[in-house]
Amino acid sequence: MPIGFDYGTANCSVAQSVNGQVTPIAVEGTHTLIPSTLCAPSSETVSEYLFRILDIKPSDNLGESLLRRAISQNREEGLIVRDDDVKFGREALALYLEDPKEVYYVKSPKSFLGAMGLRDMQLSFFEDLVCAMMANVRQRAENGLGREVNRTVIGRPINFLGRGGDASNIQAEGILKRAAHRAGFFDVEFQFEPVAAGLDFEASLTEDKTVLVVDIGGGTTDCSMLHMGPSYRGQIDRSASLLAHSGQMVGGNDLDINTAFHRFMSEFGLGSETTGGLPMPNIQFWNSIAINDVQAQRAFYAHDNLGLLRSLHKESAEPQKLARLMQLQRETLGYAVVREAEQSKIALSDSAHYRAHLDLLNEQLAIEVTATQMEQAVSNPTEKIKRLVKEAIVESGIQPDVIYMTGGSAKSSFLTSAVKEVVPNTPIVSGNHFGSVTAGLARWAELIYR
């Protein structure tokens, strides 16, 4: 049976389409969305878990080397991998929040897949991470449907990163495809995420229209200008109706990170000075919460960086704040800080004020955030999103009849207003923010695998 699989930065979801009727599949209890998170006793646990518990072998010699190293490391540390050692979704988040220091936790590995300059062993490990998550979702889908699921269409952004170009996209798609094959999908195809969202919107159209799809997801914003409607519905070759695309790594994660940086990090020393009047280096505060930048996270959580933080603490005119940054580093609390920024973003969609709460284990911080402050904090990513909308319009050379906004972050009213500034005279509609991409992928899967 074919399914549509949205392996998203924020969440994963799957759906099936039968005779044009799309049914989302529950993948975590009754939930049709499972957060794109994984938690394990150590990073090495993941590779051995795939091999020993799921009977999933490495895809190449490099993967075999990674596995051997992981098994050796686990034995040295006395770790025996068990079938419940790797947690996913809400379970993973709960375990991390319970004791951040004692577990390996990763959110949104999709954000790392197109990163350039990584070692081959790192790329092989990312493949293991993705494979473990995909195998988990596939098993849950099969349990829900009561039958085997082995064909899929996976969504992908226009560009996985804003830099790296085709090489970045090829690398990322290659990781996803190898991971999906290892997870048990023998037929794997890809579809652009905004095109998939458009396919779902097209099912509701009674006349042909030129549609600008703006998909603001957790990791990327993607725009596609498309001819859609009854004349195009059901066609496998849609090349003539795909007019323009734009996309960049800017999405919900960036909104959350920027909110955390501008509204929370002053409590950790951002903007403070040394006793000699010199400003504290911004890079330490940014790297601590840049959860979508593997190099930044590696630099901040490196063992020798703690020595540098200690030096800054000694020199600080506000040492109590730098002590919090050291605590964040020691206890790996960056994900928790960004998560509270995400909660702020969600709350401020419906309210003008929100009191954020940061749990630093030995201290509780309450920080007031207003909707206006958050909009100011995310002005940089917001401007990037506006430029992507303009780029798609300019590249297509035409104005859309309608703008279809989707993606979890598109629920934020200030982003709708930002898009409206670019195309003030075009109606904006929205559908299922969290399900339109998945539904479109399911429709495409039914069409191409029939």
Short mmCIF file of C-alpha atoms in Angstrom, two decimals:
data_model
loop_
_atom_site.label_atom_id
_atom_site.label_comp_id
_atom_site.label_asym_id
_atom_site.label_seq_id
_atom_site.Cartn_x
_atom_site.Cartn_y
_atom_site.Cartn_z
CA MET A 1 0.00 0.00 0.00
CA PRO A 2 1.36 3.48 -0.86
CA ILE A 3 1.28 6.36 1.59
CA GLY A 4 2.27 10.00 1.64
CA PHE A 5 5.01 10.67 4.18
CA ASP A 6 5.75 14.17 5.43
CA TYR A 7 9.10 13.75 7.18
CA GLY A 8 8.93 17.22 8.61
CA THR A 9 11.30 19.37 10.61
CA ALA A 10 8.76 19.84 13.40
CA ASN A 11 6.51 16.80 12.96
CA CYS A 12 6.16 13.62 10.94
CA SER A 13 2.83 12.48 9.54
CA VAL A 14 1.51 9.97 7.02
CA ALA A 15 -1.74 9.50 5.12
CA GLN A 16 -3.30 7.25 2.53
CA SER A 17 -5.55 8.18 -0.37
CA VAL A 18 -8.13 5.78 -1.79
CA ASN A 19 -10.25 6.95 -4.72
CA GLY A 20 -9.31 10.52 -3.91
CA GLN A 21 -10.38 10.27 -0.27
CA VAL A 22 -7.48 11.09 2.04
CA THR A 23 -7.27 9.53 5.49
CA PRO A 24 -4.59 10.65 7.96
CA ILE A 25 -3.03 7.75 9.88
CA ALA A 26 -2.55 7.91 13.65
CA VAL A 27 1.16 7.51 14.48
CA GLU A 28 1.31 8.29 18.21
CA GLY A 29 -1.71 7.11 20.14
CA THR A 30 -4.63 8.94 18.56
CA HIS A 31 -2.37 11.71 17.23
CA THR A 32 -1.76 11.99 13.48
CA LEU A 33 1.37 14.09 14.13
CA ILE A 34 4.45 12.81 15.93
CA PRO A 35 7.14 15.36 16.83
CA SER A 36 10.38 14.85 14.88
CA THR A 37 12.36 14.02 17.99
CA LEU A 38 14.46 11.11 19.20
CA CYS A 39 15.95 10.32 22.58
CA ALA A 40 18.37 7.55 23.61
CA PRO A 41 20.94 6.82 26.32
CA SER A 42 23.70 7.87 23.90
CA SER A 43 24.14 8.66 20.21
CA GLU A 44 25.88 5.29 19.72
CA THR A 45 22.73 3.55 20.97
CA VAL A 46 20.86 4.56 17.81
CA SER A 47 23.11 2.70 15.37
CA GLU A 48 23.20 -0.47 17.46
CA TYR A 49 19.43 -0.25 18.07
CA LEU A 50 18.81 -0.33 14.32
CA PHE A 51 20.98 -3.40 13.87
CA ARG A 52 20.26 -5.39 17.02
CA ILE A 53 16.62 -4.55 17.78
CA LEU A 54 15.13 -3.70 14.36
CA ASP A 55 17.39 -5.98 12.30
CA ILE A 56 18.20 -3.09 9.93
CA LYS A 57 21.67 -3.39 8.44
CA PRO A 58 23.94 -0.51 7.37
CA SER A 59 23.65 0.59 3.76
CA ASP A 60 27.38 0.63 2.99
CA ASN A 61 30.88 0.04 4.34
CA LEU A 62 30.91 3.42 6.04
CA GLY A 63 27.74 2.51 7.90
CA GLU A 64 29.29 -0.78 8.95
CA SER A 65 32.31 1.07 10.36
CA LEU A 66 29.96 3.39 12.25
CA LEU A 67 28.11 0.40 13.66
CA ARG A 68 31.29 -1.35 14.81
CA ARG A 69 32.46 1.83 16.52
CA ALA A 70 29.08 2.31 18.18
CA ILE A 71 29.01 -1.25 19.52
CA SER A 72 32.56 -0.91 20.85
CA GLN A 73 31.74 2.41 22.54
CA ASN A 74 28.58 1.01 24.11
CA ARG A 75 30.49 -1.97 25.51
CA GLU A 76 33.16 0.29 26.97
CA GLU A 77 30.46 2.26 28.76
CA GLY A 78 28.61 -0.87 29.86
CA LEU A 79 25.52 -0.07 27.77
CA ILE A 80 23.37 -3.02 26.71
CA VAL A 81 20.92 -1.84 24.04
CA ARG A 82 17.33 -2.84 24.79
CA ASP A 83 14.20 -2.61 22.68
CA ASP A 84 12.81 0.34 24.64
CA ASP A 85 16.02 2.39 24.79
CA VAL A 86 15.15 4.64 21.84
CA LYS A 87 12.14 6.90 22.31
CA PHE A 88 10.34 8.98 19.69
CA GLY A 89 8.01 11.94 19.59
CA ARG A 90 6.35 13.07 22.81
CA GLU A 91 7.97 10.26 24.78
CA ALA A 92 11.40 11.46 23.66
CA LEU A 93 10.67 15.05 24.66
CA ALA A 94 9.33 14.01 28.07
CA LEU A 95 12.44 11.94 28.79
CA TYR A 96 14.73 14.81 27.76
CA LEU A 97 12.90 17.34 29.93
CA GLU A 98 13.06 14.94 32.88
CA ASP A 99 16.88 14.79 32.82
CA PRO A 100 18.51 16.67 29.91
CA LYS A 101 22.08 15.88 30.89
CA GLU A 102 21.70 12.11 31.07
CA VAL A 103 20.30 11.44 27.58
CA TYR A 104 21.09 12.00 23.94
CA TYR A 105 18.29 14.08 22.43
CA VAL A 106 17.85 15.40 18.92
CA LYS A 107 15.09 17.49 17.41
CA SER A 108 14.59 18.09 13.70
CA PRO A 109 17.46 16.08 12.16
CA LYS A 110 16.04 17.08 8.78
CA SER A 111 17.61 20.50 9.38
CA PHE A 112 21.10 18.94 9.28
CA LEU A 113 20.82 16.79 6.16
CA GLY A 114 21.98 19.35 3.62
CA ALA A 115 24.81 20.81 5.71
CA MET A 116 28.06 21.04 3.79
CA GLY A 117 31.52 20.30 5.19
CA LEU A 118 30.47 17.43 7.44
CA ARG A 119 32.53 14.28 7.79
CA ASP A 120 31.33 11.10 6.08
CA MET A 121 30.83 9.44 9.45
CA GLN A 122 28.51 12.26 10.54
CA LEU A 123 26.43 11.90 7.38
CA SER A 124 26.20 8.15 7.97
CA PHE A 125 24.98 8.79 11.51
CA PHE A 126 22.34 11.23 10.25
CA GLU A 127 21.13 8.45 7.96
CA ASP A 128 20.79 6.18 11.00
CA LEU A 129 18.80 8.85 12.85
CA VAL A 130 16.41 9.34 9.95
CA CYS A 131 16.10 5.59 9.39
CA ALA A 132 15.19 4.97 13.03
CA MET A 133 12.49 7.65 12.90
CA MET A 134 11.12 6.44 9.57
CA ALA A 135 11.05 2.81 10.71
CA ASN A 136 9.13 3.89 13.80
CA VAL A 137 6.54 5.82 11.78
CA ARG A 138 6.19 3.00 9.22
CA GLN A 139 5.60 0.41 11.97
CA ARG A 140 2.97 2.61 13.63
CA ALA A 141 1.25 3.20 10.27
CA GLU A 142 1.15 -0.53 9.59
CA ASN A 143 -0.28 -1.18 13.05
CA GLY A 144 -2.99 1.39 12.40
CA LEU A 145 -3.87 0.13 8.93
CA GLY A 146 -3.48 -3.56 9.67
CA ARG A 147 -1.47 -4.16 6.51
CA GLU A 148 2.02 -3.74 5.07
CA VAL A 149 3.14 -0.31 3.92
CA ASN A 150 6.06 -0.40 1.51
CA ARG A 151 5.59 2.40 -1.04
CA THR A 152 5.77 6.07 -0.28
CA VAL A 153 6.05 9.58 -1.63
CA ILE A 154 8.16 11.70 0.69
CA GLY A 155 7.95 15.47 0.78
CA ARG A 156 11.05 17.58 0.35
CA PRO A 157 11.66 21.33 0.44
CA ILE A 158 12.69 23.29 -2.64
CA ASN A 159 16.08 23.81 -0.99
CA PHE A 160 17.19 22.04 2.17
CA LEU A 161 19.55 24.94 2.94
CA GLY A 162 19.95 28.49 1.70
CA ARG A 163 23.51 27.65 0.73
CA GLY A 164 25.12 24.58 -0.79
CA GLY A 165 22.89 24.61 -3.88
CA ASP A 166 22.37 21.39 -5.82
CA ALA A 167 25.09 19.57 -3.89
CA SER A 168 23.25 20.21 -0.63
CA ASN A 169 19.92 19.05 -2.07
CA ILE A 170 21.46 15.90 -3.58
CA GLN A 171 23.14 15.02 -0.29
CA ALA A 172 19.96 15.51 1.74
CA GLU A 173 17.68 13.65 -0.65
CA GLY A 174 20.20 10.81 -0.83
CA ILE A 175 20.16 10.43 2.97
CA LEU A 176 16.35 10.41 3.01
CA LYS A 177 16.10 7.84 0.22
CA ARG A 178 18.66 5.43 1.68
CA ALA A 179 17.07 5.75 5.12
CA ALA A 180 13.59 5.08 3.70
CA HIS A 181 14.78 1.98 1.82
CA ARG A 182 16.43 0.63 4.96
CA ALA A 183 13.24 1.37 6.93
CA GLY A 184 11.29 -0.95 4.61
CA PHE A 185 9.99 1.20 1.75
CA PHE A 186 11.03 -0.50 -1.50
CA ASP A 187 9.46 2.21 -3.71
CA VAL A 188 10.40 5.78 -2.78
CA GLU A 189 9.57 8.93 -4.72
CA PHE A 190 9.80 12.61 -3.78
CA GLN A 191 7.55 15.60 -4.32
CA PHE A 192 8.16 19.23 -3.47
CA GLU A 193 6.28 20.10 -0.28
CA PRO A 194 4.56 23.26 -1.64
CA VAL A 195 3.49 21.34 -4.75
CA ALA A 196 2.03 18.63 -2.51
CA ALA A 197 0.12 21.24 -0.51
CA GLY A 198 -1.11 22.68 -3.80
CA LEU A 199 -2.34 19.26 -4.93
CA ASP A 200 -4.48 19.03 -1.82
CA PHE A 201 -5.84 22.56 -2.35
CA GLU A 202 -6.54 21.72 -6.01
CA ALA A 203 -9.03 19.05 -4.94
CA SER A 204 -11.32 21.86 -3.72
CA LEU A 205 -11.09 24.01 -6.88
CA THR A 206 -14.06 24.13 -9.27
CA GLU A 207 -12.25 26.28 -11.83
CA ASP A 208 -8.66 26.70 -13.00
CA LYS A 209 -6.58 29.22 -11.10
CA THR A 210 -2.99 30.36 -10.80
CA VAL A 211 -2.07 29.58 -7.22
CA LEU A 212 0.90 30.77 -5.19
CA VAL A 213 1.48 28.21 -2.45
CA VAL A 214 3.39 29.57 0.55
CA ASP A 215 4.41 26.72 2.83
CA ILE A 216 6.01 27.94 6.07
CA GLY A 217 7.18 24.83 7.83
CA GLY A 218 9.36 24.13 10.81
CA GLY A 219 12.64 24.26 8.91
CA THR A 220 12.04 25.88 5.53
CA THR A 221 9.74 28.25 3.70
CA ASP A 222 8.87 27.15 0.18
CA CYS A 223 6.85 28.94 -2.48
CA SER A 224 5.50 27.47 -5.72
CA MET A 225 3.53 29.25 -8.45
CA LEU A 226 1.21 26.69 -10.02
CA HIS A 227 -1.56 26.38 -12.58
CA MET A 228 -4.17 24.28 -10.80
CA GLY A 229 -7.75 23.17 -11.15
CA PRO A 230 -10.03 20.70 -12.93
CA SER A 231 -8.05 20.86 -16.20
CA TYR A 232 -4.86 19.69 -14.45
CA ARG A 233 -6.23 17.34 -11.80
CA GLY A 234 -5.14 13.73 -12.20
CA GLN A 235 -2.24 14.47 -14.57
CA ILE A 236 1.04 12.72 -13.78
CA ASP A 237 3.07 15.09 -15.95
CA ARG A 238 2.56 18.47 -14.30
CA SER A 239 5.70 20.09 -15.69
CA ALA A 240 3.77 22.62 -17.79
CA SER A 241 1.79 23.78 -14.75
CA LEU A 242 4.79 24.31 -12.47
CA LEU A 243 5.71 27.94 -13.14
CA ALA A 244 8.23 28.91 -10.45
CA HIS A 245 9.71 27.83 -7.15
CA SER A 246 11.62 29.54 -4.35
CA GLY A 247 12.77 28.17 -1.04
CA GLN A 248 15.21 28.66 1.79
CA MET A 249 16.04 27.27 5.21
CA VAL A 250 13.92 29.71 7.20
CA GLY A 251 10.88 28.55 9.12
CA GLY A 252 9.38 27.91 12.50
CA ASN A 253 12.70 26.89 14.04
CA ASP A 254 14.19 30.23 13.02
CA LEU A 255 11.27 32.11 14.52
CA ASP A 256 11.72 30.21 17.78
CA ILE A 257 15.51 30.64 17.85
CA ASN A 258 15.27 34.37 17.14
CA THR A 259 12.61 34.77 19.82
CA ALA A 260 14.81 32.93 22.32
CA PHE A 261 17.86 34.98 21.35
CA HIS A 262 16.26 38.41 21.51
CA ARG A 263 13.84 37.86 24.42
CA PHE A 264 15.48 35.23 26.66
CA MET A 265 19.24 35.37 26.28
CA SER A 266 19.65 38.70 28.06
CA GLU A 267 18.99 36.64 31.22
CA PHE A 268 22.07 34.58 30.30
CA GLY A 269 24.33 37.58 29.69
CA LEU A 270 23.57 38.73 26.16
CA GLY A 271 24.15 42.48 25.98
CA SER A 272 26.15 42.54 29.20
CA GLU A 273 29.75 43.68 29.55
CA THR A 274 33.00 42.62 31.16
CA THR A 275 34.29 44.49 34.19
CA GLY A 276 36.51 46.33 31.71
CA GLY A 277 33.52 47.57 29.70
CA LEU A 278 33.86 45.19 26.72
CA PRO A 279 30.71 43.53 25.31
CA MET A 280 30.18 39.82 25.79
CA PRO A 281 30.59 37.92 22.47
CA ASN A 282 27.19 37.36 20.89
CA ILE A 283 28.30 34.11 19.27
CA GLN A 284 28.19 32.19 22.57
CA PHE A 285 24.55 33.11 23.12
CA TRP A 286 23.54 32.36 19.54
CA ASN A 287 25.33 29.02 19.34
CA SER A 288 23.71 27.86 22.57
CA ILE A 289 20.24 27.86 20.98
CA ALA A 290 20.98 27.40 17.24
CA ILE A 291 19.45 23.92 17.27
CA ASN A 292 19.23 23.80 13.46
CA ASP A 293 22.97 24.42 12.98
CA VAL A 294 25.04 21.32 13.72
CA GLN A 295 28.34 23.23 13.64
CA ALA A 296 27.11 25.88 16.07
CA GLN A 297 25.82 23.27 18.49
CA ARG A 298 29.05 21.30 18.31
CA ALA A 299 31.07 24.46 19.03
CA PHE A 300 28.95 25.46 22.03
CA TYR A 301 28.73 22.04 23.66
CA ALA A 302 32.39 21.15 23.05
CA HIS A 303 34.23 20.32 26.27
CA ASP A 304 36.85 23.02 25.77
CA ASN A 305 34.14 25.67 25.35
CA LEU A 306 33.28 25.30 29.02
CA GLY A 307 36.75 26.68 29.81
CA LEU A 308 36.04 29.73 27.67
CA LEU A 309 32.68 30.23 29.39
CA ARG A 310 34.41 30.08 32.76
CA SER A 311 36.79 32.83 31.64
CA LEU A 312 33.86 34.98 30.50
CA HIS A 313 32.18 34.33 33.84
CA LYS A 314 35.23 35.58 35.75
CA GLU A 315 35.42 38.71 33.60
CA SER A 316 31.69 39.46 33.60
CA ALA A 317 30.19 42.49 35.29
CA GLU A 318 27.06 40.35 35.78
CA PRO A 319 28.48 36.94 36.70
CA GLN A 320 25.14 35.54 37.85
CA LYS A 321 23.91 35.74 34.25
CA LEU A 322 26.98 34.03 32.80
CA ALA A 323 26.55 31.32 35.45
CA ARG A 324 23.19 30.53 33.80
CA LEU A 325 24.88 30.19 30.41
CA MET A 326 27.38 27.77 31.94
CA GLN A 327 24.45 25.83 33.44
CA LEU A 328 22.77 25.71 30.04
CA GLN A 329 25.96 24.28 28.52
CA ARG A 330 26.59 21.71 31.25
CA GLU A 331 23.00 20.45 31.31
CA THR A 332 22.39 20.70 27.52
CA LEU A 333 19.33 22.90 28.05
CA GLY A 334 19.35 24.63 24.65
CA TYR A 335 16.44 22.58 23.29
CA ALA A 336 14.37 23.37 26.37
CA VAL A 337 14.97 27.12 25.96
CA VAL A 338 13.95 27.02 22.28
CA ARG A 339 10.92 24.92 23.13
CA GLU A 340 9.70 27.62 25.52
CA ALA A 341 10.23 30.18 22.76
CA GLU A 342 8.03 27.99 20.56
CA GLN A 343 5.36 27.94 23.28
CA SER A 344 5.58 31.75 23.34
CA LYS A 345 5.03 31.91 19.59
CA ILE A 346 1.99 29.62 19.81
CA ALA A 347 0.45 31.50 22.74
CA LEU A 348 1.00 34.91 21.14
CA SER A 349 -0.96 33.85 18.07
CA ASP A 350 -4.09 34.35 20.18
CA SER A 351 -2.91 36.70 22.92
CA ALA A 352 -1.01 39.95 23.31
CA HIS A 353 1.04 38.75 26.31
CA TYR A 354 2.70 35.55 27.46
CA ARG A 355 4.76 34.70 30.52
CA ALA A 356 7.52 32.30 29.52
CA HIS A 357 8.96 29.92 32.11
CA LEU A 358 12.51 28.59 31.83
CA ASP A 359 13.47 25.65 34.01
CA LEU A 360 17.21 25.78 34.68
CA LEU A 361 16.98 22.89 37.17
CA ASN A 362 18.37 24.96 40.05
CA GLU A 363 16.43 28.12 39.14
CA GLN A 364 13.10 29.05 37.57
CA LEU A 365 12.95 32.13 35.33
CA ALA A 366 9.76 33.93 34.33
CA ILE A 367 10.05 36.27 31.33
CA GLU A 368 7.26 38.44 29.95
CA VAL A 369 6.93 38.45 26.16
CA THR A 370 4.48 40.56 24.16
CA ALA A 371 3.27 39.97 20.63
CA THR A 372 4.96 43.19 19.54
CA GLN A 373 8.27 42.13 21.08
CA MET A 374 8.10 38.76 19.36
CA GLU A 375 7.36 40.33 15.97
CA GLN A 376 10.40 42.58 16.44
CA ALA A 377 12.52 39.58 17.47
CA VAL A 378 11.63 37.65 14.31
CA SER A 379 11.85 40.56 11.86
CA ASN A 380 14.91 39.07 10.14
CA PRO A 381 13.35 35.68 9.23
CA THR A 382 10.08 37.45 8.40
CA GLU A 383 11.86 39.60 5.81
CA LYS A 384 13.46 36.48 4.32
CA ILE A 385 10.01 34.91 3.92
CA LYS A 386 8.72 38.04 2.17
CA ARG A 387 11.68 37.92 -0.24
CA LEU A 388 10.86 34.30 -1.12
CA VAL A 389 7.28 35.27 -1.96
CA LYS A 390 8.55 38.08 -4.20
CA GLU A 391 11.08 35.75 -5.84
CA ALA A 392 8.42 33.23 -6.89
CA ILE A 393 6.24 35.97 -8.36
CA VAL A 394 9.11 37.60 -10.25
CA GLU A 395 10.40 34.27 -11.58
CA SER A 396 6.96 33.25 -12.85
CA GLY A 397 6.32 36.65 -14.41
CA ILE A 398 2.64 36.62 -13.43
CA GLN A 399 0.44 37.54 -10.51
CA PRO A 400 -1.43 34.76 -8.70
CA ASP A 401 -5.21 34.56 -8.55
CA VAL A 402 -5.01 33.29 -4.98
CA ILE A 403 -2.39 32.64 -2.31
CA TYR A 404 -2.64 29.39 -0.39
CA MET A 405 -0.78 29.58 2.92
CA THR A 406 -0.01 26.41 4.81
CA GLY A 407 2.48 24.95 7.28
CA GLY A 408 2.37 25.12 11.07
CA SER A 409 4.07 28.50 11.29
CA ALA A 410 1.64 30.01 8.78
CA LYS A 411 -0.93 30.12 11.58
CA SER A 412 0.88 33.19 12.96
CA SER A 413 -1.16 36.24 11.99
CA PHE A 414 1.90 38.47 11.62
CA LEU A 415 3.23 36.17 8.85
CA THR A 416 -0.08 36.37 7.00
CA SER A 417 0.17 40.15 7.28
CA ALA A 418 3.74 40.05 5.99
CA VAL A 419 2.71 38.08 2.90
CA LYS A 420 -0.21 40.47 2.41
CA GLU A 421 2.29 43.35 2.26
CA VAL A 422 3.94 41.71 -0.76
CA VAL A 423 0.68 40.97 -2.63
CA PRO A 424 -1.89 43.34 -1.13
CA ASN A 425 -4.61 42.80 -3.74
CA THR A 426 -4.61 39.00 -3.83
CA PRO A 427 -6.88 36.92 -1.58
CA ILE A 428 -5.14 34.66 0.93
CA VAL A 429 -6.74 31.38 1.93
CA SER A 430 -5.57 28.62 4.23
CA GLY A 431 -6.48 25.01 4.81
CA ASN A 432 -5.14 22.37 7.14
CA HIS A 433 -1.89 24.00 8.27
CA PHE A 434 -0.48 20.74 9.62
CA GLY A 435 -1.98 18.28 7.15
CA SER A 436 -2.13 19.74 3.64
CA VAL A 437 1.37 18.60 2.61
CA THR A 438 0.75 15.08 3.89
CA ALA A 439 -2.62 14.91 2.15
CA GLY A 440 -1.12 16.10 -1.14
CA LEU A 441 1.68 13.53 -0.88
CA ALA A 442 -0.94 10.82 -0.32
CA ARG A 443 -2.88 11.98 -3.40
CA TRP A 444 0.31 11.92 -5.47
CA ALA A 445 1.20 8.45 -4.14
CA GLU A 446 -2.18 7.08 -5.20
CA LEU A 447 -1.76 8.62 -8.65
CA ILE A 448 1.76 7.42 -9.47
CA TYR A 449 1.52 3.96 -7.88
CA ARG A 450 -1.85 2.97 -9.35
#
